[in-house]
Amino acid sequence: MKLRLTAPCRFGLEKTLSFEIKRAGGENLEISDGRINFDGDETVLVRCNLTLSVAERVGIVLGEFTATTFDELFEQVKALPVEQFVGKFDRFPVKGHSLNSVLKSEPACQKIIKKALVERLKSVYGIGYFQETEALYQFVFSIMKNKVTVTLDTTGDGLHKRGYRKLSNAAPIRETLAAGIVDLARVRDNDVICDPFCGSGTLLIESALKALNIAPGLNRTFSAEEWECIPKQLWQDERERARAAIKTDCGFTAYGFDIDEEAVQLTLHNAKEAGVADRIHVEKRDIKDFTYPENVTCVLTNPPYGERLLEQEQARELYKALGKALLPLDGRRAYVITPDAEFETMFGQKAGKNRKLYNGMLMCRLYSYY
């Protein structure tokens, strides 16, 4: 079955995502800010859920149209052939948002779309009541400047939920953003990387997953696994394909340090859950006592930052200590993400490049040193 698929991502990670989609077999990519639409079949859908490291989820685009009245919205949703996916006993809830559009009320749009789906399925299945007790088909609508997009979520819990991080520290970096930073840092299978503020270990673990070519979705399940329209065997085959692609003979190694013993234990626990504990070494260590582990090629880190004035001053003292610890780089690469616009001054060296990235709703910059 030919499908139009969609994958949202964090702003700034579109290039990485486009590469991953093409590698998974996606075609005819349409790239916009924070999203890529593309063509693919059921195999591409499954493979993308398993392998995309920076996408937030994977959806099926069911329809795109303009609507300025509830009647238009109802009729155009009712025209969508949703019976290709939804069975007579399946669940089909609706959620979404509307921005800068005539149809402003999201609850009203939600009710109209649900009603249209019910009427469509009534006409197909010849029943007047839907029990909605079996597989989940989550419909999502987006209305932007009167343009309506209706998609079907295939992922369930967001793709950042890899399955390895049940526990985290107070300010964890999202897994999908960490994977994007790893890609921007061009971490390879023989790199030796280091994180002086490792927290719960996300940057270290995402580096290991990418270096060893371990599919980030290998140890979790997805909504579309319950669907009748996608063979169970296809999920099994794609998981076997992903397992066969894992690299086991490379020299990748990672070192993590943190002043907090709880963070050290979190990192060790999460690395074990991710299946990469044998590649990651973690110790309790203050940044003031930092020395480079042997053969380190790249530093990736998300140092603490403060929202209140006193915390900000403390954070800037840490940035100064980080600069003293890391500089001179002597041929190593370093990538630091922080929302502090004064980072370069505190660190003691201007970055070769900085790019805007979002950690949740917080605008940050990734400072890159070569």
Short mmCIF file of C-alpha atoms in Angstrom, two decimals:
data_model
loop_
_atom_site.label_atom_id
_atom_site.label_comp_id
_atom_site.label_asym_id
_atom_site.label_seq_id
_atom_site.Cartn_x
_atom_site.Cartn_y
_atom_site.Cartn_z
CA MET A 1 0.00 0.00 0.00
CA LYS A 2 1.43 3.38 -0.99
CA LEU A 3 1.27 5.85 1.90
CA ARG A 4 2.04 9.51 2.44
CA LEU A 5 3.89 9.60 5.74
CA THR A 6 4.93 12.43 8.04
CA ALA A 7 7.57 12.78 10.76
CA PRO A 8 7.93 15.87 12.99
CA CYS A 9 11.25 16.75 14.61
CA ARG A 10 12.91 19.47 16.65
CA PHE A 11 13.69 22.66 14.71
CA GLY A 12 17.23 22.43 13.39
CA LEU A 13 17.28 18.64 12.97
CA GLU A 14 15.55 18.43 9.58
CA LYS A 15 18.75 17.59 7.67
CA THR A 16 19.55 14.65 9.94
CA LEU A 17 15.97 13.42 9.71
CA SER A 18 15.92 13.63 5.91
CA PHE A 19 19.03 11.45 5.72
CA GLU A 20 17.49 8.87 8.06
CA ILE A 21 14.20 8.80 6.14
CA LYS A 22 15.99 8.24 2.82
CA ARG A 23 18.05 5.45 4.40
CA ALA A 24 14.79 3.82 5.58
CA GLY A 25 13.41 3.90 2.01
CA GLY A 26 11.31 7.08 2.11
CA GLU A 27 10.87 8.94 -1.17
CA ASN A 28 9.60 12.31 -2.47
CA LEU A 29 10.57 14.18 0.68
CA GLU A 30 8.86 17.50 1.38
CA ILE A 31 10.86 19.34 4.05
CA SER A 32 9.43 22.16 6.15
CA ASP A 33 10.37 23.65 9.53
CA GLY A 34 10.17 20.87 12.10
CA ARG A 35 8.54 18.31 9.80
CA ILE A 36 9.17 16.08 6.78
CA ASN A 37 6.45 14.46 4.65
CA PHE A 38 7.44 11.54 2.42
CA ASP A 39 6.18 8.52 0.48
CA GLY A 40 6.57 4.93 1.62
CA ASP A 41 4.79 1.61 2.04
CA GLU A 42 4.08 -0.44 5.18
CA THR A 43 7.72 -1.59 5.30
CA VAL A 44 8.98 1.99 5.32
CA LEU A 45 6.44 2.87 8.03
CA VAL A 46 7.67 0.05 10.27
CA ARG A 47 11.34 0.71 9.52
CA CYS A 48 10.98 4.42 10.29
CA ASN A 49 9.41 3.74 13.68
CA LEU A 50 12.26 1.39 14.55
CA THR A 51 15.20 3.38 13.17
CA LEU A 52 14.54 7.14 13.13
CA SER A 53 16.58 8.69 15.92
CA VAL A 54 15.54 12.36 15.78
CA ALA A 55 11.87 12.13 14.70
CA GLU A 56 9.25 12.60 17.40
CA ARG A 57 6.79 10.16 15.79
CA VAL A 58 5.59 8.76 12.45
CA GLY A 59 2.12 9.43 11.06
CA ILE A 60 0.07 8.65 7.96
CA VAL A 61 -1.27 11.72 6.14
CA LEU A 62 -4.91 10.88 5.36
CA GLY A 63 -5.95 14.19 3.87
CA GLU A 64 -5.08 17.87 3.39
CA PHE A 65 -7.74 20.43 2.47
CA THR A 66 -9.05 23.91 3.20
CA ALA A 67 -12.04 24.40 5.50
CA THR A 68 -13.56 27.62 6.85
CA THR A 69 -16.90 26.19 8.01
CA PHE A 70 -17.82 23.18 10.12
CA ASP A 71 -19.86 21.80 7.19
CA GLU A 72 -16.75 21.85 4.97
CA LEU A 73 -14.72 20.20 7.72
CA PHE A 74 -17.34 17.49 8.24
CA GLU A 75 -17.83 16.64 4.55
CA GLN A 76 -14.13 16.52 3.69
CA VAL A 77 -13.26 14.32 6.68
CA LYS A 78 -16.22 12.06 5.86
CA ALA A 79 -14.77 11.61 2.35
CA LEU A 80 -11.52 10.11 3.71
CA PRO A 81 -11.27 6.29 3.18
CA VAL A 82 -10.43 5.57 6.83
CA GLU A 83 -11.89 2.04 6.58
CA GLN A 84 -8.60 1.06 4.94
CA PHE A 85 -7.24 1.17 8.47
CA VAL A 86 -9.99 1.22 11.11
CA GLY A 87 -12.01 -1.93 11.79
CA LYS A 88 -15.54 -2.03 13.22
CA PHE A 89 -14.35 -2.70 16.79
CA ASP A 90 -11.26 -0.47 16.83
CA ARG A 91 -10.75 2.69 18.89
CA PHE A 92 -10.47 5.94 16.94
CA PRO A 93 -10.11 8.98 19.25
CA VAL A 94 -9.42 12.45 17.83
CA LYS A 95 -7.12 15.22 19.07
CA GLY A 96 -5.47 18.24 17.50
CA HIS A 97 -4.96 21.97 17.37
CA SER A 98 -5.98 25.07 15.40
CA LEU A 99 -3.91 28.22 14.83
CA ASN A 100 -4.69 31.41 12.90
CA SER A 101 -7.83 29.87 11.40
CA VAL A 102 -11.53 30.66 11.14
CA LEU A 103 -12.32 27.40 12.94
CA LYS A 104 -10.75 28.39 16.24
CA SER A 105 -12.46 26.09 18.72
CA GLU A 106 -10.38 22.92 19.05
CA PRO A 107 -13.07 21.02 21.06
CA ALA A 108 -15.66 21.87 18.39
CA CYS A 109 -13.33 20.73 15.58
CA GLN A 110 -12.61 17.56 17.52
CA LYS A 111 -16.33 16.76 17.82
CA ILE A 112 -17.03 17.48 14.15
CA ILE A 113 -14.14 15.28 12.96
CA LYS A 114 -15.17 12.44 15.28
CA LYS A 115 -18.76 12.68 14.04
CA ALA A 116 -17.56 12.59 10.40
CA LEU A 117 -15.43 9.50 11.08
CA VAL A 118 -18.38 7.76 12.74
CA GLU A 119 -20.67 8.55 9.82
CA ARG A 120 -18.09 7.28 7.33
CA LEU A 121 -17.59 4.01 9.20
CA LYS A 122 -21.35 3.58 9.74
CA SER A 123 -21.87 3.66 5.99
CA VAL A 124 -19.07 1.13 5.43
CA TYR A 125 -19.82 -1.36 8.21
CA GLY A 126 -23.59 -0.93 8.39
CA ILE A 127 -23.69 -0.54 12.17
CA GLY A 128 -24.98 2.32 14.30
CA TYR A 129 -22.78 1.96 17.37
CA PHE A 130 -19.03 1.50 17.71
CA GLN A 131 -17.78 -0.30 20.81
CA GLU A 132 -14.18 0.91 20.34
CA THR A 133 -12.60 -1.92 22.33
CA GLU A 134 -9.75 -3.15 20.13
CA ALA A 135 -6.68 -1.62 18.40
CA LEU A 136 -5.96 2.10 18.83
CA TYR A 137 -6.07 4.40 15.79
CA GLN A 138 -5.26 7.90 17.06
CA PHE A 139 -6.46 10.58 14.63
CA VAL A 140 -4.68 13.94 14.81
CA PHE A 141 -5.85 17.14 13.14
CA SER A 142 -3.88 20.32 12.51
CA ILE A 143 -5.54 23.50 11.23
CA MET A 144 -3.10 26.23 10.19
CA LYS A 145 -4.40 29.29 8.34
CA ASN A 146 -7.54 27.31 7.41
CA LYS A 147 -5.54 24.41 5.93
CA VAL A 148 -6.58 21.16 7.58
CA THR A 149 -4.27 18.15 7.81
CA VAL A 150 -5.64 14.88 9.16
CA THR A 151 -3.09 12.24 10.15
CA LEU A 152 -3.14 8.82 11.78
CA ASP A 153 -0.49 8.29 14.45
CA THR A 154 1.40 5.00 14.08
CA THR A 155 3.82 5.43 16.99
CA GLY A 156 1.93 5.77 20.28
CA ASP A 157 4.31 7.01 22.97
CA GLY A 158 6.73 9.48 21.35
CA LEU A 159 9.83 8.08 19.65
CA HIS A 160 12.02 9.74 22.29
CA LYS A 161 10.83 6.98 24.64
CA ARG A 162 13.42 4.39 23.65
CA GLY A 163 12.69 2.14 26.61
CA TYR A 164 16.02 2.55 28.39
CA ARG A 165 15.41 5.67 30.49
CA LYS A 166 12.77 4.81 33.08
CA LEU A 167 14.63 7.14 35.48
CA SER A 168 16.24 10.52 34.90
CA ASN A 169 17.71 13.45 36.77
CA ALA A 170 16.06 16.85 37.24
CA ALA A 171 16.88 18.35 33.82
CA PRO A 172 17.38 15.58 31.26
CA ILE A 173 18.01 16.30 27.61
CA ARG A 174 15.41 14.70 25.33
CA GLU A 175 16.68 11.57 23.58
CA THR A 176 15.74 12.80 20.09
CA LEU A 177 17.62 16.08 20.62
CA ALA A 178 20.62 14.20 22.03
CA ALA A 179 20.62 11.96 18.93
CA GLY A 180 20.60 15.08 16.73
CA ILE A 181 23.59 16.52 18.59
CA VAL A 182 25.42 13.20 18.17
CA ASP A 183 24.75 13.36 14.45
CA LEU A 184 25.87 17.00 14.18
CA ALA A 185 29.05 15.99 16.02
CA ARG A 186 29.59 13.24 13.43
CA VAL A 187 30.21 10.55 16.05
CA ARG A 188 31.57 7.44 14.32
CA ASP A 189 32.07 3.81 15.28
CA ASN A 190 35.68 4.27 16.43
CA ASP A 191 35.26 7.55 18.31
CA VAL A 192 36.11 7.89 21.99
CA ILE A 193 33.71 10.43 23.46
CA CYS A 194 33.36 12.11 26.82
CA ASP A 195 30.64 14.00 28.74
CA PRO A 196 31.92 15.92 31.83
CA PHE A 197 28.30 16.59 33.00
CA CYS A 198 26.69 13.27 32.08
CA GLY A 199 23.48 13.56 34.16
CA SER A 200 21.39 10.48 33.35
CA GLY A 201 23.70 9.52 30.46
CA THR A 202 21.53 10.41 27.49
CA LEU A 203 24.27 11.91 25.28
CA LEU A 204 26.58 8.97 26.03
CA ILE A 205 23.89 6.37 25.32
CA GLU A 206 22.64 8.03 22.13
CA SER A 207 26.26 8.22 20.94
CA ALA A 208 26.68 4.51 21.58
CA LEU A 209 23.43 3.63 19.80
CA LYS A 210 24.45 5.63 16.74
CA ALA A 211 28.07 4.40 16.69
CA LEU A 212 27.02 0.76 17.04
CA ASN A 213 24.11 1.20 14.60
CA ILE A 214 21.56 0.02 17.17
CA ALA A 215 18.03 0.99 16.09
CA PRO A 216 16.66 3.32 18.80
CA GLY A 217 13.19 1.73 18.69
CA LEU A 218 14.38 -1.86 18.93
CA ASN A 219 13.35 -2.35 22.57
CA ARG A 220 9.86 -0.83 22.54
CA THR A 221 6.43 -1.32 20.97
CA PHE A 222 4.30 0.91 18.71
CA SER A 223 0.57 1.56 18.26
CA ALA A 224 0.58 0.24 14.70
CA GLU A 225 1.75 -3.18 15.89
CA GLU A 226 -1.87 -3.82 16.89
CA TRP A 227 -3.24 -2.95 13.46
CA GLU A 228 -4.77 -5.63 11.28
CA CYS A 229 -3.66 -3.83 8.10
CA ILE A 230 0.07 -4.29 8.88
CA PRO A 231 1.25 -7.93 9.06
CA LYS A 232 2.78 -8.94 12.40
CA GLN A 233 5.49 -10.75 10.44
CA LEU A 234 6.64 -7.44 8.96
CA TRP A 235 7.45 -6.10 12.45
CA GLN A 236 9.36 -9.30 13.25
CA ASP A 237 11.28 -9.16 9.96
CA GLU A 238 12.26 -5.52 10.43
CA ARG A 239 13.41 -6.13 13.99
CA GLU A 240 15.58 -9.01 12.77
CA ARG A 241 16.94 -6.79 10.02
CA ALA A 242 17.82 -4.12 12.61
CA ARG A 243 19.51 -6.63 14.91
CA ALA A 244 21.59 -7.99 12.03
CA ALA A 245 22.83 -4.45 11.27
CA ILE A 246 24.32 -3.86 14.74
CA LYS A 247 28.09 -3.34 14.74
CA THR A 248 29.96 -5.42 17.30
CA ASP A 249 33.59 -5.11 16.17
CA CYS A 250 34.16 -1.35 16.42
CA GLY A 251 36.25 0.57 18.94
CA PHE A 252 33.63 3.03 20.19
CA THR A 253 34.05 3.95 23.87
CA ALA A 254 32.41 6.62 26.04
CA TYR A 255 33.35 8.23 29.36
CA GLY A 256 30.96 10.08 31.64
CA PHE A 257 31.63 12.17 34.74
CA ASP A 258 29.33 13.90 37.18
CA ILE A 259 29.72 15.47 40.62
CA ASP A 260 26.48 13.76 41.73
CA GLU A 261 26.75 10.07 42.70
CA GLU A 262 23.05 9.59 41.91
CA ALA A 263 23.68 10.78 38.34
CA VAL A 264 26.55 8.30 38.02
CA GLN A 265 24.27 5.44 39.11
CA LEU A 266 21.49 6.65 36.78
CA THR A 267 23.86 6.63 33.83
CA LEU A 268 25.09 3.12 34.64
CA HIS A 269 21.50 1.88 35.02
CA ASN A 270 20.28 3.48 31.79
CA ALA A 271 23.32 2.25 29.81
CA LYS A 272 22.59 -1.29 30.99
CA GLU A 273 18.92 -0.96 29.98
CA ALA A 274 20.02 0.28 26.53
CA GLY A 275 22.40 -2.66 26.11
CA VAL A 276 25.53 -0.51 25.82
CA ALA A 277 26.95 -0.71 29.37
CA ASP A 278 30.11 -2.44 28.17
CA ARG A 279 30.95 0.65 26.07
CA ILE A 280 30.36 3.32 28.74
CA HIS A 281 32.58 4.10 31.74
CA VAL A 282 31.24 6.45 34.42
CA GLU A 283 32.85 8.04 37.48
CA LYS A 284 31.96 10.63 40.11
CA ARG A 285 34.17 13.66 39.39
CA ASP A 286 33.98 17.44 39.79
CA ILE A 287 34.61 19.45 36.61
CA LYS A 288 37.52 21.15 38.44
CA ASP A 289 39.24 17.76 38.61
CA PHE A 290 38.58 16.85 34.97
CA THR A 291 41.33 15.39 32.83
CA TYR A 292 40.86 13.90 29.39
CA PRO A 293 40.56 10.10 29.32
CA GLU A 294 43.02 8.47 26.97
CA ASN A 295 42.41 8.86 23.23
CA VAL A 296 39.28 11.04 23.57
CA THR A 297 38.28 12.42 20.18
CA CYS A 298 35.05 14.29 21.01
CA VAL A 299 33.36 15.99 23.97
CA LEU A 300 29.56 16.25 24.05
CA THR A 301 27.87 17.91 26.99
CA ASN A 302 24.76 19.63 28.29
CA PRO A 303 26.11 21.53 31.32
CA PRO A 304 23.84 22.83 34.09
CA TYR A 305 22.25 26.22 33.56
CA GLY A 306 20.33 28.50 35.90
CA GLU A 307 16.99 30.24 35.39
CA ARG A 308 17.34 32.40 38.52
CA LEU A 309 20.15 34.94 38.88
CA LEU A 310 22.11 33.08 41.56
CA GLU A 311 21.85 29.80 39.66
CA GLN A 312 22.96 31.57 36.48
CA GLU A 313 26.04 32.92 38.20
CA GLN A 314 26.87 29.44 39.48
CA ALA A 315 26.36 28.01 36.00
CA ARG A 316 28.70 30.58 34.51
CA GLU A 317 31.37 29.61 37.02
CA LEU A 318 30.97 26.04 35.74
CA TYR A 319 31.39 27.26 32.14
CA LYS A 320 34.65 28.94 33.15
CA ALA A 321 35.80 25.72 34.81
CA LEU A 322 34.78 23.76 31.70
CA GLY A 323 36.90 26.05 29.52
CA LYS A 324 39.90 25.59 31.81
CA ALA A 325 39.41 21.82 31.73
CA LEU A 326 38.91 21.39 27.97
CA LEU A 327 41.11 24.06 26.40
CA PRO A 328 43.28 23.74 24.45
CA LEU A 329 41.34 21.09 22.49
CA ASP A 330 44.53 19.82 20.77
CA GLY A 331 42.70 18.36 17.79
CA ARG A 332 39.65 17.14 19.69
CA ARG A 333 36.08 18.19 18.86
CA ALA A 334 33.70 19.67 21.46
CA TYR A 335 29.94 20.34 21.33
CA VAL A 336 28.17 22.16 24.17
CA ILE A 337 24.43 22.92 24.29
CA THR A 338 23.23 25.74 26.54
CA PRO A 339 20.62 28.54 26.54
CA ASP A 340 23.18 31.04 27.88
CA ALA A 341 24.08 33.61 25.22
CA GLU A 342 27.25 34.50 27.18
CA PHE A 343 28.63 30.93 27.04
CA GLU A 344 31.52 31.64 24.64
CA THR A 345 32.77 34.50 26.84
CA MET A 346 32.67 32.34 29.97
CA PHE A 347 34.19 29.31 28.21
CA GLY A 348 37.08 31.38 26.89
CA GLN A 349 36.92 30.64 23.17
CA LYS A 350 34.60 31.56 20.32
CA ALA A 351 32.90 28.56 18.74
CA GLY A 352 33.63 27.57 15.15
CA LYS A 353 29.87 27.43 14.69
CA ASN A 354 26.73 27.74 16.75
CA ARG A 355 23.24 26.68 15.76
CA LYS A 356 19.82 27.21 17.28
CA LEU A 357 18.18 24.09 18.79
CA TYR A 358 15.23 23.67 21.14
CA ASN A 359 15.39 21.61 24.32
CA GLY A 360 11.67 21.34 25.02
CA MET A 361 10.38 24.91 24.77
CA LEU A 362 13.75 26.37 25.72
CA MET A 363 15.75 27.95 22.90
CA CYS A 364 19.38 26.83 23.16
CA ARG A 365 22.49 27.01 21.02
CA LEU A 366 24.83 24.20 20.17
CA TYR A 367 28.37 25.62 20.30
CA SER A 368 30.66 23.58 18.06
CA TYR A 369 34.45 23.56 18.43
CA TYR A 370 36.62 21.72 15.91
#
